[in-house]
PDB file of C-alpha atoms in Angstrom:
ATOM      1  CA  MET A   1     -19.943  29.435 -37.810  1.00 61.00           C
ATOM      2  CA  PRO A   2     -16.147  28.738 -37.984  1.00 65.00           C
ATOM      3  CA  GLU A   3     -15.337  32.227 -35.647  1.00 71.00           C
ATOM      4  CA  ARG A   4     -17.818  31.138 -32.815  1.00 71.00           C
ATOM      5  CA  SER A   5     -16.144  27.177 -33.079  1.00 72.00           C
ATOM      6  CA  ALA A   6     -12.946  28.911 -32.297  1.00 75.00           C
ATOM      7  CA  THR A   7     -13.872  31.651 -29.994  1.00 79.00           C
ATOM      8  CA  LEU A   8     -15.207  28.155 -27.963  1.00 69.00           C
ATOM      9  CA  ARG A   9     -11.576  26.240 -28.454  1.00 69.00           C
ATOM     10  CA  ALA A  10     -10.419  29.563 -27.069  1.00 73.00           C
ATOM     11  CA  VAL A  11     -12.564  29.696 -23.958  1.00 68.00           C
ATOM     12  CA  ARG A  12     -12.037  25.858 -22.770  1.00 63.00           C
ATOM     13  CA  VAL A  13      -8.284  26.488 -23.179  1.00 59.00           C
ATOM     14  CA  LEU A  14      -8.275  29.382 -20.653  1.00 65.00           C
ATOM     15  CA  ALA A  15     -10.190  27.475 -18.737  1.00 59.00           C
ATOM     16  CA  ARG A  16      -7.867  24.799 -18.887  1.00 56.00           C
ATOM     17  CA  ILE A  17      -5.033  27.156 -18.187  1.00 65.00           C
ATOM     18  CA  LEU A  18      -7.127  28.747 -15.257  1.00 56.00           C
ATOM     19  CA  ILE A  19      -7.548  25.564 -13.472  1.00 59.00           C
ATOM     20  CA  LEU A  20      -4.269  24.886 -13.647  1.00 53.00           C
ATOM     21  CA  VAL A  21      -3.256  28.170 -12.473  1.00 59.00           C
ATOM     22  CA  LEU A  22      -5.340  27.847  -9.650  1.00 61.00           C
ATOM     23  CA  THR A  23      -4.471  24.215  -8.161  1.00 60.00           C
ATOM     24  CA  ALA A  24      -1.151  24.310  -9.122  1.00 58.00           C
ATOM     25  CA  PRO A  25      -0.367  25.882  -5.129  1.00 63.00           C
ATOM     26  CA  ILE A  26      -2.537  22.973  -3.789  1.00 57.00           C
ATOM     27  CA  LEU A  27      -0.042  20.219  -5.642  1.00 49.00           C
ATOM     28  CA  ALA A  28       2.855  21.448  -6.089  1.00 52.00           C
ATOM     29  CA  PRO A  29       3.693  19.750  -2.659  1.00 51.00           C
ATOM     30  CA  LEU A  30       2.249  16.436  -2.781  1.00 41.00           C
ATOM     31  CA  VAL A  31       3.707  16.099  -6.417  1.00 41.00           C
ATOM     32  CA  SER A  32       7.056  18.160  -5.828  1.00 40.00           C
ATOM     33  CA  THR A  33       8.488  16.543  -2.620  1.00 46.00           C
ATOM     34  CA  PRO A  34       9.201  12.741  -3.282  1.00 48.00           C
ATOM     35  CA  ALA A  35      10.324  10.491  -0.634  1.00 54.00           C
ATOM     36  CA  ARG A  36      14.097  10.214   0.037  1.00 61.00           C
ATOM     37  CA  ALA A  37      14.786   6.797  -1.422  1.00 57.00           C
ATOM     38  CA  ASP A  38      16.182   5.838   2.269  1.00 65.00           C
ATOM     39  CA  GLU A  39      12.537   6.619   3.961  1.00 84.00           C
ATOM     40  CA  CYS A  40      10.605   4.117   4.807  1.00 89.00           C
ATOM     41  CA  PRO A  41       6.807   3.701   4.781  1.00 94.00           C
ATOM     42  CA  ASP A  42       6.363   1.597   7.765  1.00 95.00           C
ATOM     43  CA  ALA A  43       2.147   2.120   7.936  1.00 94.00           C
ATOM     44  CA  LEU A  44       1.916   1.954   4.564  1.00 94.00           C
ATOM     45  CA  ILE A  45       3.793  -1.381   4.454  1.00 95.00           C
ATOM     46  CA  THR A  46       1.659  -2.873   8.104  1.00 95.00           C
ATOM     47  CA  ALA A  47      -1.286  -2.224   6.139  1.00 94.00           C
ATOM     48  CA  GLY A  48      -0.573  -3.743   2.931  1.00 94.00           C
ATOM     49  CA  VAL A  49       0.689  -6.568   4.693  1.00 95.00           C
ATOM     50  CA  LYS A  50      -2.242  -7.160   7.136  1.00 93.00           C
ATOM     51  CA  THR A  51      -4.851  -6.559   3.608  1.00 92.00           C
ATOM     52  CA  ARG A  52      -2.926  -9.528   2.164  1.00 93.00           C
ATOM     53  CA  LEU A  53      -2.757 -12.157   4.825  1.00 92.00           C
ATOM     54  CA  ALA A  54      -6.512 -10.880   5.752  1.00 91.00           C
ATOM     55  CA  THR A  55      -7.890 -11.331   2.517  1.00 91.00           C
ATOM     56  CA  ASP A  56      -5.580 -14.602   1.920  1.00 90.00           C
ATOM     57  CA  ASP A  57      -8.144 -17.712   2.366  1.00 88.00           C
ATOM     58  CA  PHE A  58      -5.581 -19.765   4.022  1.00 86.00           C
ATOM     59  CA  LEU A  59      -4.831 -17.176   6.513  1.00 82.00           C
ATOM     60  CA  GLY A  60      -7.414 -14.902   7.031  1.00 74.00           C
ATOM     61  CA  VAL A  61      -8.950 -16.561  10.187  1.00 75.00           C
ATOM     62  CA  PHE A  62      -5.896 -15.956  11.959  1.00 79.00           C
ATOM     63  CA  LYS A  63      -5.019 -13.180  14.302  1.00 87.00           C
ATOM     64  CA  ILE A  64      -1.642 -12.444  13.337  1.00 93.00           C
ATOM     65  CA  ASN A  65      -0.399  -9.237  14.456  1.00 96.00           C
ATOM     66  CA  VAL A  66       2.238  -7.237  12.100  1.00 96.00           C
ATOM     67  CA  ASP A  67       4.277  -4.649  13.085  1.00 97.00           C
ATOM     68  CA  THR A  68       7.313  -2.759  10.421  1.00 97.00           C
ATOM     69  CA  ASP A  69       9.881  -0.891  11.738  1.00 96.00           C
ATOM     70  CA  GLU A  70      12.478   0.243   8.642  1.00 95.00           C
ATOM     71  CA  CYS A  71      10.642  -1.433   6.299  1.00 96.00           C
ATOM     72  CA  ILE A  72      10.981  -4.694   8.283  1.00 97.00           C
ATOM     73  CA  VAL A  73       7.754  -6.668   8.876  1.00 98.00           C
ATOM     74  CA  THR A  74       7.982  -8.756  11.995  1.00 98.00           C
ATOM     75  CA  LEU A  75       4.651 -11.060  11.837  1.00 98.00           C
ATOM     76  CA  ASN A  76       3.378 -12.568  15.783  1.00 97.00           C
ATOM     77  CA  GLY A  77       1.121 -14.699  16.641  1.00 95.00           C
ATOM     78  CA  CYS A  78      -0.633 -18.301  16.318  1.00 93.00           C
ATOM     79  CA  VAL A  79      -0.968 -20.277  13.313  1.00 94.00           C
ATOM     80  CA  GLU A  80      -2.001 -23.837  12.597  1.00 91.00           C
ATOM     81  CA  SER A  81       1.114 -25.237  10.834  1.00 92.00           C
ATOM     82  CA  LYS A  82       4.285 -24.546   9.582  1.00 94.00           C
ATOM     83  CA  ASP A  83       2.912 -24.519   5.620  1.00 95.00           C
ATOM     84  CA  GLN A  84       0.562 -20.753   7.357  1.00 94.00           C
ATOM     85  CA  ALA A  85       3.788 -19.637   9.044  1.00 96.00           C
ATOM     86  CA  ARG A  86       5.909 -20.000   5.481  1.00 97.00           C
ATOM     87  CA  ARG A  87       2.873 -18.506   3.306  1.00 96.00           C
ATOM     88  CA  ALA A  88       2.219 -15.855   5.504  1.00 96.00           C
ATOM     89  CA  LYS A  89       6.189 -14.797   5.652  1.00 97.00           C
ATOM     90  CA  LYS A  90       5.537 -15.200   2.087  1.00 97.00           C
ATOM     91  CA  LEU A  91       2.855 -12.690   1.610  1.00 96.00           C
ATOM     92  CA  ALA A  92       4.416  -9.647   3.578  1.00 97.00           C
ATOM     93  CA  ALA A  93       7.808 -10.067   1.291  1.00 97.00           C
ATOM     94  CA  LYS A  94       5.670  -9.869  -1.149  1.00 96.00           C
ATOM     95  CA  VAL A  95       4.517  -6.396  -0.120  1.00 95.00           C
ATOM     96  CA  GLY A  96       6.495  -2.962  -2.169  1.00 93.00           C
ATOM     97  CA  LYS A  97       9.249  -1.737   0.197  1.00 94.00           C
ATOM     98  CA  VAL A  98      10.147  -4.344   2.411  1.00 96.00           C
ATOM     99  CA  LYS A  99      13.535  -5.275   3.058  1.00 96.00           C
ATOM    100  CA  ASP A 100      13.421  -8.218   5.415  1.00 98.00           C
ATOM    101  CA  VAL A 101      10.573 -10.457   6.882  1.00 98.00           C
ATOM    102  CA  LYS A 102      11.032 -11.950  10.864  1.00 98.00           C
ATOM    103  CA  ASN A 103       8.732 -14.566  11.554  1.00 98.00           C
ATOM    104  CA  ASN A 104       7.843 -14.732  14.840  1.00 98.00           C
ATOM    105  CA  LEU A 105       4.769 -17.004  14.067  1.00 97.00           C
ATOM    106  CA  THR A 106       4.189 -20.181  16.931  1.00 96.00           C
ATOM    107  CA  ILE A 107       2.041 -23.275  15.665  1.00 94.00           C
ATOM    108  CA  CYS A 108      -0.480 -23.895  18.349  1.00 90.00           C
ATOM    109  CA  PRO A 109      -3.363 -26.190  18.397  1.00 78.00           C
ATOM    110  CA  LYS A 110      -6.394 -25.392  17.154  1.00 75.00           C
ATOM    111  CA  GLN A 111      -9.058 -24.679  19.031  1.00 69.00           C
ATOM    112  CA  ASP A 112     -12.734 -26.442  19.073  1.00 61.00           C
TER     113      ASP A 112
END
């Protein structure tokens, strides 16, 4: 019985090695090419900001346009108060890799 246990362990180890060998060429480009420090994931930043704004109870009902260029986020649209404009800027600034936030939000009267 101890021989069978050792054989099963050896087979499991070989199976894991085989899986690593077969998947290495597929995974290598994903792992071995990190983003350069000067590269900016603008699309990811935009998505992150839009998600934060849409899920915020204070801002979720407003249509705020988000653009990102070289890690600088620009917010455009209408909100009801200066507090909401400040909140939008603060939420955008919390997203990773954001260098700056240009807040072009305007205060628009509430529509009934």
